[in-house]
């Protein structure tokens, strides 16, 4: 009986000494630090994201409610965070390379759950998750609150980065996003054309051929419509 009582006291002492984890946002980027990926994890994320985007473009399996430029990115982002087990591979008809899964998986994302996109500015505050995070955000909110600016030099882009454009003369859809992809020593831009008349579609263009198009869509420094190259804030590199 005495041993049981001592064990009980030790258990109570352990519970009382166990500190609750306090959310931290040291870099003030709006995301809790434990959500962010280190170098190795960032590479894993980029590998999955790149190949998932390619798979979506090939299989044409983008859900209807994601059928615009931001939707393609959000869907691929969400699928990247998932556990890529046999069920996931089959449901997505995924035929690309397999990588290690990330240390946490959608929908069980720490703190935010399925609300993986930030929808306003400010540091991370656990009390304000419902106000600060959402399952869906617009292209503008992706740029402003979920992506980090890298450069206007396309040579600084890494596979899985996002190219952002702003055309103010288009009041309904002024922002447009493209995904920079490196695949088999080739550079591509993959993007959804958006909800245009007759329905949009996913377009895959070699970067070298893209320069033949409308100059207002060129990812070059002197294009005033080109906002630059961005990466997801969760990535270290």
mmCIF file of C-alpha atoms in Angstrom:
data_model
loop_
_atom_site.group_PDB
_atom_site.id
_atom_site.type_symbol
_atom_site.label_atom_id
_atom_site.label_comp_id
_atom_site.label_asym_id
_atom_site.label_seq_id
_atom_site.Cartn_x
_atom_site.Cartn_y
_atom_site.Cartn_z
ATOM 1 C CA UNK A 1 0.000 0.000 0.000
ATOM 2 C CA UNK A 2 2.875 2.346 0.856
ATOM 3 C CA UNK A 3 4.509 1.668 -2.540
ATOM 4 C CA UNK A 4 1.265 2.468 -4.329
ATOM 5 C CA UNK A 5 0.964 5.743 -2.402
ATOM 6 C CA UNK A 6 4.549 6.724 -3.280
ATOM 7 C CA UNK A 7 3.925 5.904 -6.937
ATOM 8 C CA UNK A 8 0.807 8.065 -6.822
ATOM 9 C CA UNK A 9 2.781 10.990 -5.375
ATOM 10 C CA UNK A 10 5.474 10.621 -8.064
ATOM 11 C CA UNK A 11 2.790 10.652 -10.783
ATOM 12 C CA UNK A 12 1.235 13.810 -9.362
ATOM 13 C CA UNK A 13 4.665 15.457 -9.177
ATOM 14 C CA UNK A 14 5.369 14.548 -12.828
ATOM 15 C CA UNK A 15 2.042 15.974 -13.975
ATOM 16 C CA UNK A 16 2.519 19.191 -11.988
ATOM 17 C CA UNK A 17 6.050 19.662 -13.365
ATOM 18 C CA UNK A 18 5.094 19.000 -16.961
ATOM 19 C CA UNK A 19 5.002 22.357 -18.734
ATOM 20 C CA UNK A 20 2.449 23.170 -21.382
ATOM 21 C CA UNK A 21 4.004 24.000 -24.747
ATOM 22 C CA UNK A 22 3.749 27.717 -25.414
ATOM 23 C CA UNK A 23 3.298 28.597 -29.100
ATOM 24 C CA UNK A 24 6.235 30.555 -30.525
ATOM 25 C CA UNK A 25 6.574 32.718 -33.629
ATOM 26 C CA UNK A 26 10.173 33.916 -33.409
ATOM 27 C CA UNK A 27 10.430 35.124 -36.999
ATOM 28 C CA UNK A 28 7.044 36.897 -36.760
ATOM 29 C CA UNK A 29 5.850 35.390 -40.039
ATOM 30 C CA UNK A 30 2.417 34.435 -38.736
ATOM 31 C CA UNK A 31 3.079 30.696 -38.452
ATOM 32 C CA UNK A 32 3.885 28.837 -35.238
ATOM 33 C CA UNK A 33 7.546 27.781 -35.300
ATOM 34 C CA UNK A 34 6.824 24.058 -34.907
ATOM 35 C CA UNK A 35 4.824 24.181 -38.168
ATOM 36 C CA UNK A 36 7.878 25.302 -40.139
ATOM 37 C CA UNK A 37 10.141 22.804 -41.887
ATOM 38 C CA UNK A 38 13.903 22.507 -41.525
ATOM 39 C CA UNK A 39 16.220 22.131 -44.535
ATOM 40 C CA UNK A 40 15.697 18.387 -44.977
ATOM 41 C CA UNK A 41 11.934 18.699 -44.550
ATOM 42 C CA UNK A 42 11.822 21.642 -46.959
ATOM 43 C CA UNK A 43 13.441 19.487 -49.642
ATOM 44 C CA UNK A 44 10.930 16.698 -48.952
ATOM 45 C CA UNK A 45 8.079 19.217 -49.233
ATOM 46 C CA UNK A 46 9.406 20.587 -52.529
ATOM 47 C CA UNK A 47 9.834 17.075 -53.953
ATOM 48 C CA UNK A 48 6.273 16.075 -53.100
ATOM 49 C CA UNK A 49 4.784 19.407 -54.171
ATOM 50 C CA UNK A 50 6.614 19.384 -57.519
ATOM 51 C CA UNK A 51 5.568 15.852 -58.386
ATOM 52 C CA UNK A 52 2.017 16.271 -57.134
ATOM 53 C CA UNK A 53 1.597 19.345 -59.361
ATOM 54 C CA UNK A 54 2.919 17.350 -62.321
ATOM 55 C CA UNK A 55 0.579 14.470 -61.475
ATOM 56 C CA UNK A 56 -2.422 16.817 -61.286
ATOM 57 C CA UNK A 57 -1.513 18.286 -64.677
ATOM 58 C CA UNK A 58 -1.199 14.813 -66.236
ATOM 59 C CA UNK A 59 -4.203 13.173 -64.590
ATOM 60 C CA UNK A 60 -6.391 16.287 -64.782
ATOM 61 C CA UNK A 61 -7.834 15.405 -61.371
ATOM 62 C CA UNK A 62 -8.098 18.883 -59.885
ATOM 63 C CA UNK A 63 -11.433 19.184 -58.014
ATOM 64 C CA UNK A 64 -13.884 21.677 -59.503
ATOM 65 C CA UNK A 65 -13.868 23.920 -56.421
ATOM 66 C CA UNK A 66 -10.103 24.393 -56.851
ATOM 67 C CA UNK A 67 -10.264 25.312 -60.532
ATOM 68 C CA UNK A 68 -8.325 28.565 -60.670
ATOM 69 C CA UNK A 69 -4.677 29.599 -60.353
ATOM 70 C CA UNK A 70 -4.752 29.822 -56.541
ATOM 71 C CA UNK A 71 -6.855 26.675 -56.299
ATOM 72 C CA UNK A 72 -4.262 24.537 -58.053
ATOM 73 C CA UNK A 73 -1.614 25.727 -55.602
ATOM 74 C CA UNK A 74 -3.828 25.277 -52.538
ATOM 75 C CA UNK A 75 -4.866 21.784 -53.561
ATOM 76 C CA UNK A 76 -1.280 20.660 -54.274
ATOM 77 C CA UNK A 77 -0.152 22.238 -50.984
ATOM 78 C CA UNK A 78 -2.815 20.357 -49.023
ATOM 79 C CA UNK A 79 -2.033 17.070 -50.786
ATOM 80 C CA UNK A 80 1.677 17.576 -50.078
ATOM 81 C CA UNK A 81 0.954 17.769 -46.358
ATOM 82 C CA UNK A 82 -1.029 14.523 -46.375
ATOM 83 C CA UNK A 83 0.225 11.045 -45.530
ATOM 84 C CA UNK A 84 0.995 9.369 -48.847
ATOM 85 C CA UNK A 85 -0.090 5.849 -48.069
ATOM 86 C CA UNK A 86 -1.456 3.211 -50.465
ATOM 87 C CA UNK A 87 -4.946 4.678 -50.234
ATOM 88 C CA UNK A 88 -3.706 8.160 -51.171
ATOM 89 C CA UNK A 89 -1.614 6.830 -54.064
ATOM 90 C CA UNK A 90 -4.609 4.932 -55.457
ATOM 91 C CA UNK A 91 -7.167 7.731 -55.038
ATOM 92 C CA UNK A 92 -4.880 10.213 -56.809
ATOM 93 C CA UNK A 93 -3.660 7.747 -59.431
ATOM 94 C CA UNK A 94 -0.199 8.933 -58.480
ATOM 95 C CA UNK A 95 2.611 7.467 -60.566
ATOM 96 C CA UNK A 96 5.470 9.735 -59.548
ATOM 97 C CA UNK A 97 8.431 9.077 -57.254
ATOM 98 C CA UNK A 98 7.828 8.316 -53.575
ATOM 99 C CA UNK A 99 9.441 10.339 -50.810
ATOM 100 C CA UNK A 100 9.458 10.264 -47.045
ATOM 101 C CA UNK A 101 6.338 11.835 -45.510
ATOM 102 C CA UNK A 102 6.530 15.060 -43.538
ATOM 103 C CA UNK A 103 6.538 14.911 -39.732
ATOM 104 C CA UNK A 104 2.925 16.065 -39.458
ATOM 105 C CA UNK A 105 0.116 15.352 -41.874
ATOM 106 C CA UNK A 106 -3.110 17.026 -42.984
ATOM 107 C CA UNK A 107 -5.767 17.097 -41.567
ATOM 108 C CA UNK A 108 -3.953 16.712 -38.232
ATOM 109 C CA UNK A 109 -1.819 19.832 -38.586
ATOM 110 C CA UNK A 110 -0.695 21.137 -35.172
ATOM 111 C CA UNK A 111 -2.684 24.116 -33.852
ATOM 112 C CA UNK A 112 -4.582 24.854 -37.089
ATOM 113 C CA UNK A 113 -6.022 21.489 -38.165
ATOM 114 C CA UNK A 114 -7.511 21.854 -41.655
ATOM 115 C CA UNK A 115 -7.226 25.661 -41.566
ATOM 116 C CA UNK A 116 -3.771 25.641 -43.117
ATOM 117 C CA UNK A 117 -3.861 29.039 -44.851
ATOM 118 C CA UNK A 118 -3.351 32.353 -43.126
ATOM 119 C CA UNK A 119 -5.933 35.001 -44.047
ATOM 120 C CA UNK A 120 -4.618 38.135 -42.345
ATOM 121 C CA UNK A 121 -1.447 39.741 -41.056
ATOM 122 C CA UNK A 122 0.126 39.479 -37.607
ATOM 123 C CA UNK A 123 2.090 37.087 -35.431
ATOM 124 C CA UNK A 124 0.775 33.640 -34.551
ATOM 125 C CA UNK A 125 -1.707 33.667 -31.686
ATOM 126 C CA UNK A 126 -3.301 30.398 -30.631
ATOM 127 C CA UNK A 127 -6.369 32.253 -29.351
ATOM 128 C CA UNK A 128 -7.086 33.762 -32.772
ATOM 129 C CA UNK A 129 -6.781 30.723 -35.039
ATOM 130 C CA UNK A 130 -10.394 30.936 -36.229
ATOM 131 C CA UNK A 131 -9.911 34.600 -37.154
ATOM 132 C CA UNK A 132 -6.403 34.231 -38.618
ATOM 133 C CA UNK A 133 -6.574 30.937 -40.537
ATOM 134 C CA UNK A 134 -8.889 29.380 -43.100
ATOM 135 C CA UNK A 135 -9.289 26.323 -45.322
ATOM 136 C CA UNK A 136 -9.477 28.583 -48.381
ATOM 137 C CA UNK A 137 -7.909 31.923 -49.295
ATOM 138 C CA UNK A 138 -7.702 34.025 -52.449
ATOM 139 C CA UNK A 139 -4.614 34.460 -54.642
ATOM 140 C CA UNK A 140 -3.979 37.821 -52.986
ATOM 141 C CA UNK A 141 -4.075 36.299 -49.502
ATOM 142 C CA UNK A 142 -1.753 33.520 -50.600
ATOM 143 C CA UNK A 143 0.787 36.126 -51.688
ATOM 144 C CA UNK A 144 0.406 38.473 -48.745
ATOM 145 C CA UNK A 145 0.102 36.069 -45.824
ATOM 146 C CA UNK A 146 1.315 32.610 -46.898
ATOM 147 C CA UNK A 147 4.235 33.268 -49.225
ATOM 148 C CA UNK A 148 7.613 34.915 -48.710
ATOM 149 C CA UNK A 149 9.181 37.090 -51.393
ATOM 150 C CA UNK A 150 12.468 35.803 -52.811
ATOM 151 C CA UNK A 151 13.421 37.869 -55.858
ATOM 152 C CA UNK A 152 12.396 39.184 -59.268
ATOM 153 C CA UNK A 153 15.236 37.134 -60.719
ATOM 154 C CA UNK A 154 13.788 33.889 -62.120
ATOM 155 C CA UNK A 155 17.210 32.277 -61.782
ATOM 156 C CA UNK A 156 16.721 32.392 -57.994
ATOM 157 C CA UNK A 157 13.613 30.194 -58.239
ATOM 158 C CA UNK A 158 13.573 26.614 -56.955
ATOM 159 C CA UNK A 159 11.185 23.892 -58.014
ATOM 160 C CA UNK A 160 7.943 24.416 -56.137
ATOM 161 C CA UNK A 161 8.249 28.189 -55.897
ATOM 162 C CA UNK A 162 5.409 30.475 -56.951
ATOM 163 C CA UNK A 163 5.512 33.276 -59.532
ATOM 164 C CA UNK A 164 3.062 36.091 -58.835
ATOM 165 C CA UNK A 165 1.615 38.671 -61.218
ATOM 166 C CA UNK A 166 -0.674 41.664 -60.686
ATOM 167 C CA UNK A 167 -2.748 43.184 -63.501
ATOM 168 C CA UNK A 168 -4.762 46.057 -61.967
ATOM 169 C CA UNK A 169 -6.669 46.597 -65.209
ATOM 170 C CA UNK A 170 -8.476 43.307 -64.526
ATOM 171 C CA UNK A 171 -10.632 44.313 -61.527
ATOM 172 C CA UNK A 172 -12.237 40.875 -61.125
ATOM 173 C CA UNK A 173 -9.081 38.718 -61.176
ATOM 174 C CA UNK A 174 -6.055 41.057 -60.876
ATOM 175 C CA UNK A 175 -3.744 38.466 -59.284
ATOM 176 C CA UNK A 176 -2.385 35.442 -61.079
ATOM 177 C CA UNK A 177 -0.081 32.700 -59.823
ATOM 178 C CA UNK A 178 2.119 30.175 -61.603
ATOM 179 C CA UNK A 179 4.165 27.277 -60.243
ATOM 180 C CA UNK A 180 7.819 27.029 -61.217
ATOM 181 C CA UNK A 181 8.771 23.397 -61.797
ATOM 182 C CA UNK A 182 12.095 21.729 -62.583
ATOM 183 C CA UNK A 183 11.650 18.286 -64.081
ATOM 184 C CA UNK A 184 14.218 16.137 -65.887
ATOM 185 C CA UNK A 185 16.604 19.072 -66.362
ATOM 186 C CA UNK A 186 13.856 21.199 -67.914
ATOM 187 C CA UNK A 187 12.193 24.300 -66.449
ATOM 188 C CA UNK A 188 8.407 24.611 -66.682
ATOM 189 C CA UNK A 189 5.613 26.895 -65.594
ATOM 190 C CA UNK A 190 2.418 25.091 -64.598
ATOM 191 C CA UNK A 191 -0.688 27.105 -63.870
ATOM 192 C CA UNK A 192 -4.447 27.146 -64.099
ATOM 193 C CA UNK A 193 -5.792 29.684 -66.561
ATOM 194 C CA UNK A 194 -8.576 30.599 -64.167
ATOM 195 C CA UNK A 195 -12.362 30.830 -64.369
ATOM 196 C CA UNK A 196 -12.458 32.242 -67.882
ATOM 197 C CA UNK A 197 -15.454 31.935 -70.238
ATOM 198 C CA UNK A 198 -15.987 28.304 -71.123
ATOM 199 C CA UNK A 199 -13.950 27.090 -68.148
ATOM 200 C CA UNK A 200 -10.250 27.280 -67.425
ATOM 201 C CA UNK A 201 -7.675 24.549 -67.627
ATOM 202 C CA UNK A 202 -4.197 23.605 -66.415
ATOM 203 C CA UNK A 203 -1.426 24.729 -68.731
ATOM 204 C CA UNK A 204 2.129 23.365 -68.855
ATOM 205 C CA UNK A 205 4.689 25.515 -70.677
ATOM 206 C CA UNK A 206 8.458 25.245 -70.955
ATOM 207 C CA UNK A 207 10.023 28.378 -69.520
ATOM 208 C CA UNK A 208 12.148 28.798 -72.661
ATOM 209 C CA UNK A 209 8.973 28.934 -74.786
ATOM 210 C CA UNK A 210 7.083 31.182 -72.382
ATOM 211 C CA UNK A 211 9.133 34.178 -73.495
ATOM 212 C CA UNK A 212 7.302 34.080 -76.835
ATOM 213 C CA UNK A 213 4.040 34.998 -75.127
ATOM 214 C CA UNK A 214 2.461 38.293 -74.050
ATOM 215 C CA UNK A 215 5.289 40.334 -72.430
ATOM 216 C CA UNK A 216 2.997 41.369 -69.565
ATOM 217 C CA UNK A 217 3.199 37.762 -68.340
ATOM 218 C CA UNK A 218 6.969 37.383 -68.560
ATOM 219 C CA UNK A 219 8.805 36.623 -65.279
ATOM 220 C CA UNK A 220 11.472 39.286 -65.867
ATOM 221 C CA UNK A 221 12.700 42.153 -63.713
ATOM 222 C CA UNK A 222 11.522 44.957 -66.013
ATOM 223 C CA UNK A 223 7.956 43.632 -66.217
ATOM 224 C CA UNK A 224 5.947 45.911 -63.924
ATOM 225 C CA UNK A 225 3.210 43.265 -63.685
ATOM 226 C CA UNK A 226 5.583 40.625 -62.319
ATOM 227 C CA UNK A 227 5.624 40.718 -58.512
ATOM 228 C CA UNK A 228 8.416 38.177 -58.243
ATOM 229 C CA UNK A 229 9.336 34.701 -57.085
ATOM 230 C CA UNK A 230 7.876 33.539 -53.776
ATOM 231 C CA UNK A 231 8.239 30.487 -51.543
ATOM 232 C CA UNK A 232 5.910 29.083 -48.917
ATOM 233 C CA UNK A 233 6.575 30.595 -45.510
ATOM 234 C CA UNK A 234 6.776 27.140 -43.933
ATOM 235 C CA UNK A 235 9.938 26.344 -45.893
ATOM 236 C CA UNK A 236 13.423 27.105 -44.615
ATOM 237 C CA UNK A 237 14.797 26.910 -48.156
#
